PDB file of C-alpha atoms in Angstrom:
ATOM      1  CA  MET A   1      33.285 -14.976  21.837  1.00 51.00           C
ATOM      2  CA  ALA A   2      33.126 -11.521  22.115  1.00 53.00           C
ATOM      3  CA  ARG A   3      33.423 -10.579  18.390  1.00 55.00           C
ATOM      4  CA  ASN A   4      30.182 -13.027  17.777  1.00 61.00           C
ATOM      5  CA  SER A   5      28.581 -10.802  20.268  1.00 60.00           C
ATOM      6  CA  VAL A   6      29.443  -7.793  18.805  1.00 53.00           C
ATOM      7  CA  GLY A   7      28.386  -8.705  15.304  1.00 55.00           C
ATOM      8  CA  GLU A   8      24.981 -10.619  16.434  1.00 52.00           C
ATOM      9  CA  ARG A   9      24.074  -7.090  18.323  1.00 49.00           C
ATOM     10  CA  ASN A  10      24.588  -4.995  15.033  1.00 49.00           C
ATOM     11  CA  ALA A  11      22.824  -7.378  13.082  1.00 51.00           C
ATOM     12  CA  HIS A  12      19.712  -7.306  15.761  1.00 54.00           C
ATOM     13  CA  SER A  13      20.541  -3.486  15.834  1.00 52.00           C
ATOM     14  CA  THR A  14      20.532  -3.446  11.922  1.00 56.00           C
ATOM     15  CA  ASP A  15      17.006  -5.706  11.700  1.00 67.00           C
ATOM     16  CA  ARG A  16      15.401  -3.424  14.396  1.00 71.00           C
ATOM     17  CA  GLY A  17      16.479  -0.413  12.381  1.00 66.00           C
ATOM     18  CA  VAL A  18      14.986  -1.878   8.970  1.00 74.00           C
ATOM     19  CA  ALA A  19      11.974  -2.558  10.985  1.00 78.00           C
ATOM     20  CA  ARG A  20      11.316   0.783  12.447  1.00 77.00           C
ATOM     21  CA  ARG A  21      11.995   2.339   9.118  1.00 79.00           C
ATOM     22  CA  ARG A  22       9.114   0.314   7.264  1.00 80.00           C
ATOM     23  CA  VAL A  23       6.591   1.004  10.400  1.00 83.00           C
ATOM     24  CA  PHE A  24       7.669   4.631  10.030  1.00 83.00           C
ATOM     25  CA  LEU A  25       6.715   4.715   6.089  1.00 85.00           C
ATOM     26  CA  GLU A  26       3.825   2.897   6.754  1.00 85.00           C
ATOM     27  CA  THR A  27       2.216   4.852   8.747  1.00 87.00           C
ATOM     28  CA  ALA A  28       3.318   8.278   6.904  1.00 87.00           C
ATOM     29  CA  LEU A  29       1.515   6.536   3.931  1.00 84.00           C
ATOM     30  CA  GLN A  30      -1.730   6.001   6.035  1.00 84.00           C
ATOM     31  CA  VAL A  31      -1.545   9.570   7.315  1.00 87.00           C
ATOM     32  CA  PHE A  32      -0.782  11.362   3.926  1.00 85.00           C
ATOM     33  CA  CYS A  33      -3.182   9.238   1.601  1.00 81.00           C
ATOM     34  CA  GLU A  34      -6.081   9.992   4.551  1.00 82.00           C
ATOM     35  CA  ARG A  35      -5.097  13.705   5.222  1.00 83.00           C
ATOM     36  CA  GLY A  36      -3.249  14.564   1.499  1.00 79.00           C
ATOM     37  CA  TYR A  37      -0.286  16.457   1.397  1.00 80.00           C
ATOM     38  CA  GLU A  38      -0.679  19.604   2.492  1.00 80.00           C
ATOM     39  CA  ARG A  39      -2.729  18.841   5.635  1.00 84.00           C
ATOM     40  CA  THR A  40      -0.027  16.540   7.086  1.00 85.00           C
ATOM     41  CA  ASN A  41       1.723  17.241   9.675  1.00 86.00           C
ATOM     42  CA  ILE A  42       4.977  15.330  10.418  1.00 85.00           C
ATOM     43  CA  ASN A  43       4.431  16.033  14.114  1.00 88.00           C
ATOM     44  CA  ASP A  44       1.529  13.567  13.947  1.00 86.00           C
ATOM     45  CA  VAL A  45       3.360  11.247  12.240  1.00 86.00           C
ATOM     46  CA  VAL A  46       6.004  10.781  15.106  1.00 86.00           C
ATOM     47  CA  ARG A  47       3.407  11.249  17.616  1.00 87.00           C
ATOM     48  CA  LEU A  48       1.688   8.178  16.009  1.00 87.00           C
ATOM     49  CA  VAL A  49       5.344   6.284  15.960  1.00 82.00           C
ATOM     50  CA  GLY A  50       7.027   7.445  18.527  1.00 80.00           C
ATOM     51  CA  GLY A  51      10.445   9.003  18.562  1.00 77.00           C
ATOM     52  CA  SER A  52      11.517  12.440  17.735  1.00 79.00           C
ATOM     53  CA  LEU A  53      10.986  15.125  15.427  1.00 84.00           C
ATOM     54  CA  ALA A  54      15.077  15.029  14.655  1.00 85.00           C
ATOM     55  CA  THR A  55      15.276  11.850  14.044  1.00 81.00           C
ATOM     56  CA  LEU A  56      12.978  12.213  11.158  1.00 81.00           C
ATOM     57  CA  TYR A  57      14.575  15.093  10.000  1.00 84.00           C
ATOM     58  CA  ALA A  58      18.000  13.251  10.633  1.00 84.00           C
ATOM     59  CA  GLN A  59      16.210  10.355   8.597  1.00 84.00           C
ATOM     60  CA  TYR A  60      14.580  12.335   6.001  1.00 85.00           C
ATOM     61  CA  GLY A  61      15.647  15.955   5.714  1.00 85.00           C
ATOM     62  CA  SER A  62      12.062  17.481   5.704  1.00 84.00           C
ATOM     63  CA  LYS A  63       8.699  16.599   5.126  1.00 83.00           C
ATOM     64  CA  GLU A  64       9.160  16.464   1.329  1.00 83.00           C
ATOM     65  CA  GLY A  65      12.082  14.275   1.732  1.00 85.00           C
ATOM     66  CA  LEU A  66       9.788  11.803   4.197  1.00 86.00           C
ATOM     67  CA  PHE A  67       6.815  11.945   1.160  1.00 84.00           C
ATOM     68  CA  VAL A  68       9.042  11.252  -1.505  1.00 83.00           C
ATOM     69  CA  ALA A  69      10.770   8.239   0.979  1.00 86.00           C
ATOM     70  CA  VAL A  70       6.839   7.182   1.204  1.00 85.00           C
ATOM     71  CA  LEU A  71       6.655   6.899  -2.944  1.00 82.00           C
ATOM     72  CA  ASP A  72       9.785   5.011  -3.238  1.00 81.00           C
ATOM     73  CA  GLU A  73       8.585   2.620  -0.507  1.00 82.00           C
ATOM     74  CA  CYS A  74       5.275   1.828  -1.928  1.00 80.00           C
ATOM     75  CA  ASN A  75       6.630   1.253  -5.409  1.00 78.00           C
ATOM     76  CA  SER A  76       9.588  -0.767  -4.392  1.00 81.00           C
ATOM     77  CA  ARG A  77       6.577  -2.642  -2.610  1.00 81.00           C
ATOM     78  CA  PHE A  78       4.872  -2.972  -5.388  1.00 81.00           C
ATOM     79  CA  ALA A  79       7.016  -4.532  -7.219  1.00 81.00           C
ATOM     80  CA  ALA A  80       8.500  -6.993  -5.349  1.00 84.00           C
ATOM     81  CA  SER A  81       5.014  -8.340  -4.446  1.00 86.00           C
ATOM     82  CA  LEU A  82       4.566  -8.931  -7.878  1.00 86.00           C
ATOM     83  CA  CYS A  83       7.759 -10.980  -8.227  1.00 88.00           C
ATOM     84  CA  PRO A  84       6.380 -14.314  -7.094  1.00 89.00           C
ATOM     85  CA  ALA A  85       3.572 -13.751  -9.509  1.00 90.00           C
ATOM     86  CA  ALA A  86       5.873 -13.975 -12.355  1.00 93.00           C
ATOM     87  CA  ASP A  87       6.842 -17.433 -12.492  1.00 95.00           C
ATOM     88  CA  VAL A  88       8.750 -18.358 -15.884  1.00 96.00           C
ATOM     89  CA  ARG A  89       8.012 -21.994 -15.196  1.00 96.00           C
ATOM     90  CA  LEU A  90       4.441 -21.247 -16.206  1.00 97.00           C
ATOM     91  CA  PRO A  91       3.555 -20.988 -20.087  1.00 96.00           C
ATOM     92  CA  LEU A  92       2.535 -17.407 -21.227  1.00 96.00           C
ATOM     93  CA  SER A  93      -0.931 -17.310 -21.165  1.00 96.00           C
ATOM     94  CA  GLU A  94      -1.054 -19.373 -17.983  1.00 97.00           C
ATOM     95  CA  GLY A  95       1.733 -16.759 -16.494  1.00 97.00           C
ATOM     96  CA  LEU A  96       0.532 -13.638 -17.618  1.00 97.00           C
ATOM     97  CA  GLN A  97      -3.172 -14.524 -16.632  1.00 98.00           C
ATOM     98  CA  ARG A  98      -1.542 -14.604 -12.955  1.00 97.00           C
ATOM     99  CA  ILE A  99       0.639 -11.727 -13.313  1.00 96.00           C
ATOM    100  CA  GLY A 100      -2.331  -9.806 -14.467  1.00 97.00           C
ATOM    101  CA  GLU A 101      -4.904 -10.930 -11.993  1.00 97.00           C
ATOM    102  CA  HIS A 102      -2.510 -10.142  -8.829  1.00 95.00           C
ATOM    103  CA  TYR A 103      -1.657  -6.679 -10.701  1.00 94.00           C
ATOM    104  CA  LEU A 104      -5.000  -5.611 -11.296  1.00 95.00           C
ATOM    105  CA  ARG A 105      -6.220  -6.651  -7.795  1.00 94.00           C
ATOM    106  CA  GLN A 106      -3.514  -4.537  -6.388  1.00 91.00           C
ATOM    107  CA  ALA A 107      -4.046  -1.749  -8.708  1.00 90.00           C
ATOM    108  CA  LEU A 108      -7.957  -1.521  -7.741  1.00 93.00           C
ATOM    109  CA  SER A 109      -7.107  -2.076  -3.951  1.00 90.00           C
ATOM    110  CA  ARG A 110      -8.566   0.691  -1.485  1.00 85.00           C
ATOM    111  CA  GLU A 111      -4.892   1.507  -0.619  1.00 82.00           C
ATOM    112  CA  SER A 112      -3.494   1.764  -4.313  1.00 84.00           C
ATOM    113  CA  ARG A 113      -6.999   4.140  -4.688  1.00 85.00           C
ATOM    114  CA  GLN A 114      -5.738   6.203  -2.121  1.00 81.00           C
ATOM    115  CA  PHE A 115      -2.015   6.483  -3.169  1.00 80.00           C
ATOM    116  CA  PHE A 116      -2.689   7.627  -6.599  1.00 82.00           C
ATOM    117  CA  ARG A 117      -5.096  10.023  -5.147  1.00 82.00           C
ATOM    118  CA  MET A 118      -2.472  11.138  -2.928  1.00 79.00           C
ATOM    119  CA  ILE A 119       0.113  11.617  -6.007  1.00 80.00           C
ATOM    120  CA  CYS A 120      -2.521  13.324  -7.980  1.00 79.00           C
ATOM    121  CA  ALA A 121      -3.356  15.971  -4.927  1.00 77.00           C
ATOM    122  CA  ALA A 122       0.395  16.430  -4.270  1.00 76.00           C
ATOM    123  CA  SER A 123       1.494  16.884  -8.226  1.00 77.00           C
ATOM    124  CA  ARG A 124       1.007  20.657  -8.324  1.00 76.00           C
ATOM    125  CA  GLU A 125       3.660  21.518  -5.098  1.00 75.00           C
ATOM    126  CA  PHE A 126       5.961  18.567  -5.815  1.00 75.00           C
ATOM    127  CA  PRO A 127       5.492  17.781  -9.890  1.00 79.00           C
ATOM    128  CA  GLU A 128       9.357  16.364  -9.950  1.00 76.00           C
ATOM    129  CA  ALA A 129       8.445  14.048  -6.937  1.00 71.00           C
ATOM    130  CA  ALA A 130       5.057  12.969  -8.358  1.00 73.00           C
ATOM    131  CA  ARG A 131       6.320  12.807 -11.920  1.00 75.00           C
ATOM    132  CA  THR A 132       9.401  10.269 -10.753  1.00 72.00           C
ATOM    133  CA  CYS A 133       6.769   8.593  -8.788  1.00 71.00           C
ATOM    134  CA  LEU A 134       4.165   7.746 -11.829  1.00 69.00           C
ATOM    135  CA  THR A 135       7.572   6.785 -14.250  1.00 72.00           C
ATOM    136  CA  VAL A 136       9.458   4.821 -11.968  1.00 71.00           C
ATOM    137  CA  GLY A 137       6.837   2.773 -10.367  1.00 74.00           C
ATOM    138  CA  PRO A 138       5.292   1.382 -13.944  1.00 78.00           C
ATOM    139  CA  ASN A 139       8.997   1.000 -14.991  1.00 82.00           C
ATOM    140  CA  ARG A 140       9.779  -1.420 -12.049  1.00 83.00           C
ATOM    141  CA  LEU A 141       6.670  -3.281 -12.365  1.00 87.00           C
ATOM    142  CA  ALA A 142       7.659  -3.534 -16.250  1.00 90.00           C
ATOM    143  CA  GLU A 143      11.075  -4.931 -15.053  1.00 91.00           C
ATOM    144  CA  VAL A 144       9.489  -7.993 -13.497  1.00 92.00           C
ATOM    145  CA  VAL A 145       7.158  -9.015 -16.077  1.00 95.00           C
ATOM    146  CA  ALA A 146       9.697  -8.120 -18.884  1.00 96.00           C
ATOM    147  CA  GLU A 147      12.516 -10.447 -17.450  1.00 96.00           C
ATOM    148  CA  TYR A 148       9.819 -13.113 -17.116  1.00 96.00           C
ATOM    149  CA  LEU A 149       8.723 -12.465 -20.792  1.00 96.00           C
ATOM    150  CA  SER A 150      12.437 -12.674 -21.882  1.00 96.00           C
ATOM    151  CA  VAL A 151      12.999 -16.144 -20.212  1.00 97.00           C
ATOM    152  CA  ARG A 152       9.389 -17.286 -20.943  1.00 96.00           C
ATOM    153  CA  ALA A 153       8.718 -16.251 -24.243  1.00 95.00           C
ATOM    154  CA  PRO A 154      11.892 -18.109 -26.595  1.00 94.00           C
ATOM    155  CA  ARG A 155      10.568 -21.622 -24.649  1.00 95.00           C
ATOM    156  CA  ASP A 156       7.057 -20.928 -26.143  1.00 94.00           C
ATOM    157  CA  GLY A 157       8.328 -19.989 -29.389  1.00 92.00           C
ATOM    158  CA  VAL A 158       7.520 -16.438 -29.417  1.00 92.00           C
ATOM    159  CA  VAL A 159       9.795 -13.529 -30.475  1.00 91.00           C
ATOM    160  CA  ILE A 160       9.455 -10.438 -28.248  1.00 92.00           C
ATOM    161  CA  HIS A 161      12.289  -7.647 -29.313  1.00 91.00           C
ATOM    162  CA  ASN A 162      11.584  -5.371 -26.708  1.00 93.00           C
ATOM    163  CA  PRO A 163      10.262  -6.800 -23.762  1.00 94.00           C
ATOM    164  CA  SER A 164      10.127  -4.107 -20.737  1.00 92.00           C
ATOM    165  CA  ALA A 165       7.704  -1.989 -23.869  1.00 92.00           C
ATOM    166  CA  ALA A 166       5.560  -4.840 -24.358  1.00 94.00           C
ATOM    167  CA  ALA A 167       5.277  -5.415 -20.350  1.00 94.00           C
ATOM    168  CA  LEU A 168       4.485  -1.559 -20.165  1.00 92.00           C
ATOM    169  CA  SER A 169       1.405  -2.008 -23.101  1.00 93.00           C
ATOM    170  CA  PHE A 170       0.355  -5.158 -21.308  1.00 95.00           C
ATOM    171  CA  PHE A 171      -0.560  -3.448 -18.056  1.00 93.00           C
ATOM    172  CA  ALA A 172      -1.881  -0.440 -20.069  1.00 94.00           C
ATOM    173  CA  LEU A 173      -4.546  -3.337 -21.203  1.00 95.00           C
ATOM    174  CA  LEU A 174      -4.729  -4.623 -17.821  1.00 95.00           C
ATOM    175  CA  ARG A 175      -5.906  -1.057 -16.290  1.00 93.00           C
ATOM    176  CA  GLY A 176      -8.249   0.172 -19.219  1.00 91.00           C
ATOM    177  CA  PRO A 177     -11.000   1.510 -17.948  1.00 92.00           C
ATOM    178  CA  HIS A 178     -10.692   0.026 -14.588  1.00 94.00           C
ATOM    179  CA  GLN A 179      -8.319   2.056 -12.710  1.00 90.00           C
ATOM    180  CA  TYR A 180      -9.332   5.441 -13.279  1.00 88.00           C
ATOM    181  CA  LYS A 181     -13.596   4.465 -12.645  1.00 93.00           C
ATOM    182  CA  ALA A 182     -12.020   3.007  -9.079  1.00 91.00           C
ATOM    183  CA  ILE A 183      -9.774   6.202  -8.625  1.00 87.00           C
ATOM    184  CA  MET A 184     -13.121   8.655  -9.102  1.00 88.00           C
ATOM    185  CA  ASP A 185     -15.545   6.407  -7.805  1.00 90.00           C
ATOM    186  CA  GLU A 186     -15.122   5.062  -4.214  1.00 87.00           C
ATOM    187  CA  ALA A 187     -17.876   2.441  -4.762  1.00 92.00           C
ATOM    188  CA  TYR A 188     -16.601   1.100  -8.032  1.00 93.00           C
ATOM    189  CA  GLU A 189     -15.730  -2.632  -7.785  1.00 93.00           C
ATOM    190  CA  LEU A 190     -14.920  -5.194 -10.493  1.00 94.00           C
ATOM    191  CA  SER A 191     -16.081  -8.686  -9.099  1.00 96.00           C
ATOM    192  CA  ASP A 192     -13.576 -11.314  -9.455  1.00 96.00           C
ATOM    193  CA  ASP A 193     -15.462 -13.378 -11.896  1.00 98.00           C
ATOM    194  CA  ASP A 194     -15.221  -9.991 -14.479  1.00 97.00           C
ATOM    195  CA  LEU A 195     -11.425  -9.214 -12.975  1.00 97.00           C
ATOM    196  CA  ARG A 196     -10.503 -12.640 -14.246  1.00 97.00           C
ATOM    197  CA  ALA A 197     -12.319 -12.129 -17.610  1.00 97.00           C
ATOM    198  CA  HIS A 198     -11.199  -8.389 -18.112  1.00 97.00           C
ATOM    199  CA  VAL A 199      -7.393 -10.213 -17.529  1.00 98.00           C
ATOM    200  CA  THR A 200      -8.146 -13.372 -20.112  1.00 98.00           C
ATOM    201  CA  GLU A 201      -9.183 -10.841 -22.751  1.00 97.00           C
ATOM    202  CA  SER A 202      -6.144  -8.798 -22.086  1.00 97.00           C
ATOM    203  CA  VAL A 203      -3.806 -11.593 -22.316  1.00 96.00           C
ATOM    204  CA  ARG A 204      -5.515 -13.192 -25.215  1.00 95.00           C
ATOM    205  CA  PHE A 205      -5.200  -9.390 -27.292  1.00 94.00           C
ATOM    206  CA  PHE A 206      -1.485  -9.039 -25.782  1.00 95.00           C
ATOM    207  CA  LEU A 207      -0.745 -12.375 -27.372  1.00 93.00           C
ATOM    208  CA  HIS A 208      -1.899 -11.796 -30.409  1.00 89.00           C
ATOM    209  CA  GLY A 209      -0.384  -8.167 -30.679  1.00 84.00           C
ATOM    210  CA  VAL A 210       2.758  -7.945 -29.162  1.00 68.00           C
ATOM    211  CA  GLY A 211       4.187 -11.779 -28.910  1.00 51.00           C
ATOM    212  CA  ALA A 212       2.498 -12.452 -32.399  1.00 52.00           C
ATOM    213  CA  LYS A 213       5.552 -13.187 -34.588  1.00 53.00           C
ATOM    214  CA  THR A 214       6.910 -16.896 -33.368  1.00 51.00           C
ATOM    215  CA  ALA A 215      10.290 -18.219 -33.653  1.00 47.00           C
ATOM    216  CA  SER A 216      11.580 -20.065 -36.428  1.00 47.00           C
TER     217      SER A 216
END
């Protein structure tokens, strides 16, 4: 009984620690996005979340360490949110349409716009962190779609020799000019009908290009 109680307490403590870390990174992301890296004071983050500055330094080492942790969390969260959309039960045209609509809505969201602007603004001071974010993030997303393509394409009689490269190409088609316009212009919006139409055209182009070879 005592051993179980200790185990339950440890599990509960771990859960609280994970939840607290998530809240801390969410708050830090909000502050970084609103103020930019240079104008962010980590004391303000601690004040909003609670706790101590010593705990922050123990966990992240520095303001830069916290910034890198925020970037990594955002990349992981975006990739995780895409996983349910990549349903291998759906044929390529339908599955890619679903993935594409989910991805583009996320990419054009207010939070994503702020996140990308924050990275660009901090890239001169922390080029390695920005470079890692802009490389690792898309690669994580590509892994999700590449796995879908690897499983689904053979079922649909389509040969894709390099699913990872194909996934990155698909994302490039989806972004088109819209992501950059959204980053540059806060008022830029894409209606649901226009978004669906753009994704449909991207899927059509993709399937007639990268996935053109059919299995014999």
